[in-house]
Coordinates of C-alpha atoms in Angstrom, one line a residue:
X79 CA 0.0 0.0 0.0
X80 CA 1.0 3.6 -1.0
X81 CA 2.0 6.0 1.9
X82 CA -1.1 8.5 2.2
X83 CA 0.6 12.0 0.2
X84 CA 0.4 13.8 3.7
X85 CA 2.6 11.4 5.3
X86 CA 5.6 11.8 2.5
X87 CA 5.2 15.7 3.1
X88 CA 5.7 15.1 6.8
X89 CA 8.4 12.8 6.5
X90 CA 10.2 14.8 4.4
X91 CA 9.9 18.2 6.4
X92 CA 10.7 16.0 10.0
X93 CA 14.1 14.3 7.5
X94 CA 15.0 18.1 7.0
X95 CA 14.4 19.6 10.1
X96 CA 16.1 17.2 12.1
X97 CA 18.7 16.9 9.3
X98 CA 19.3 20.8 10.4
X99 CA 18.9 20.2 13.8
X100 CA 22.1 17.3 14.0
X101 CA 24.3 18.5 11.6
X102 CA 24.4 22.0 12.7
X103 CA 25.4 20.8 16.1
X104 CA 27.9 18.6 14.5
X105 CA 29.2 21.2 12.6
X106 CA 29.8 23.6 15.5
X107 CA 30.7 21.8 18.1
X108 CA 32.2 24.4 19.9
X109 CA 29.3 26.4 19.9
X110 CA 26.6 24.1 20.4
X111 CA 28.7 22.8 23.9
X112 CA 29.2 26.2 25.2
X113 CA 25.1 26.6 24.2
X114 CA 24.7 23.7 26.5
X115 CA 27.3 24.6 29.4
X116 CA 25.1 27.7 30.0
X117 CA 21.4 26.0 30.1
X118 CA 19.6 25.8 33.1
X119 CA 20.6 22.4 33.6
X120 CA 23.1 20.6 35.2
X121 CA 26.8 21.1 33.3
X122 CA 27.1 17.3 33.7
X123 CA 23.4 16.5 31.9
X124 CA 25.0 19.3 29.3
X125 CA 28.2 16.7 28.7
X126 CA 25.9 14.2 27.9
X127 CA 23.7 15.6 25.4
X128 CA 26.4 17.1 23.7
X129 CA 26.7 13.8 22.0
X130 CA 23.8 12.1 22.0
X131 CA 21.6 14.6 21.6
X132 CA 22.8 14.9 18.0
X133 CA 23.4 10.9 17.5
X134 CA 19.3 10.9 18.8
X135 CA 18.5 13.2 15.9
X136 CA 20.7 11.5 13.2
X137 CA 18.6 8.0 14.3
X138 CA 15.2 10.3 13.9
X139 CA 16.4 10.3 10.6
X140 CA 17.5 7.0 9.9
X141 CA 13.9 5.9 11.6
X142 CA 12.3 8.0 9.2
X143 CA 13.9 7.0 6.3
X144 CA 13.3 3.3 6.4
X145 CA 9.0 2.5 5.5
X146 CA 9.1 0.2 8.6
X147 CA 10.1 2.1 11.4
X148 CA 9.1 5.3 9.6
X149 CA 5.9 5.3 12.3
X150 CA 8.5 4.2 15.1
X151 CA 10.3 7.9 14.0
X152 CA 6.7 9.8 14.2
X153 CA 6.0 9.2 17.2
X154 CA 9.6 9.4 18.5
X155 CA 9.3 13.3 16.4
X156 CA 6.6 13.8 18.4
X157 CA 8.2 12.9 21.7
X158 CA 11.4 14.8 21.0
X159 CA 9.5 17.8 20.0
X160 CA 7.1 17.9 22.8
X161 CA 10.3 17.9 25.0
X162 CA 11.6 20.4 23.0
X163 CA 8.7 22.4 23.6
X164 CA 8.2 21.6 27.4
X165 CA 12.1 23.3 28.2
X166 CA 11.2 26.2 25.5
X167 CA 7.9 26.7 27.4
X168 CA 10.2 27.0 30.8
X169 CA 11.4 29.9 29.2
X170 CA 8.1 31.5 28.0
X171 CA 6.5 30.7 31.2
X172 CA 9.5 31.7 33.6
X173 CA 9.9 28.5 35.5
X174 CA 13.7 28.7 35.6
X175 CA 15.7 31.2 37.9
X176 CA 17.2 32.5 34.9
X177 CA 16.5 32.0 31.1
X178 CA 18.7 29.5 29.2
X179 CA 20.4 30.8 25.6
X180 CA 18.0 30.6 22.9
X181 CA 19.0 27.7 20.1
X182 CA 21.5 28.4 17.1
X183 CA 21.0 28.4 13.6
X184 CA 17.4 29.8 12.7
X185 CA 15.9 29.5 16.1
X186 CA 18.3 31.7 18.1
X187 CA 16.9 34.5 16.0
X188 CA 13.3 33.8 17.1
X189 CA 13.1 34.6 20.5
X190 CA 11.4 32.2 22.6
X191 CA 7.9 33.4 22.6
X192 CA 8.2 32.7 18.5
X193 CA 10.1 29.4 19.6
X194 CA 7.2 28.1 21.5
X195 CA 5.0 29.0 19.2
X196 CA 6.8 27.1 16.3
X197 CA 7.8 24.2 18.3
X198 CA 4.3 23.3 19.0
X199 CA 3.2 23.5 15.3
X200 CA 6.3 21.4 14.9
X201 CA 5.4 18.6 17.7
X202 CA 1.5 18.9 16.0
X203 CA 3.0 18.2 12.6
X204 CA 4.8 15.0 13.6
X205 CA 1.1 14.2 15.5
X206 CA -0.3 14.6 12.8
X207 CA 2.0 12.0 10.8
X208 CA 1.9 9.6 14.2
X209 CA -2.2 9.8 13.2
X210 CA -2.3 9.4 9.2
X211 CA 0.2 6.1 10.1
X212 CA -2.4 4.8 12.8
X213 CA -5.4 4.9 10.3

């Protein structure tokens, strides 16, 4: 059976954006760690996703890619997204002492009122491919 069209465009756009999302970490290593060493986390917890946190979206990717675990990287999209969105809302809602850096590339430019805002359309996207593969 045929992928429904939506689910190709969604694919697609979650390939790209986490395609963005690794390899601009990768790229800058140096700045994406000192990006981390100044989050409201824990410097340790910082160390760690300095690695995997790329490595996690490369496998997004991967996941997506491949027809059978294609709905395995949806709804791992989605996940990833939402906690994307859940430490970006921190910053809208002013849960932390002190705001963390804003993201690099594209989203550092946003602000994190326009961060939120696109990182929930971006967590209802991959929803939305999660539900076209369920149907």
């Amino acid at each position: 059976m045929n992928p429904h069209p939506f689910i190709i465009l969604i694919t697609g756009f979650l390939i790209l954006l986490w395609a963005y999302a690794s390899f601009s970490k990768l790229f800058d290593m140096k700045q994406f760690n000192h990006a981390l060493m100044i989050q409201v986390f824990p410097r340790w917890f910082g160390k760690i996703l300095l690695y995997t946190l790329p490595l996690s979206e490369i496998v997004l990717i991967i996941l997506l890619l491949i027809p059978q675990t294609r709905l395995i990287g949806m709804y791992a999209s989605m996940f990833m997204m939402a906690l994307f969105t859940l430490y970006v809302g921190g910053a809208v809602f002013h849960i932390y002492d002190r705001h963390p850096c804003a993201c690099g590339g594209l989203f550092g430019r946003l602000g994190w009122h326009k961060h939120f805002k696109v990182n929930i359309m971006l967590t209802l996207i991959a929803l939305a491919g999660v539900i076209l593969m369920e149907l």
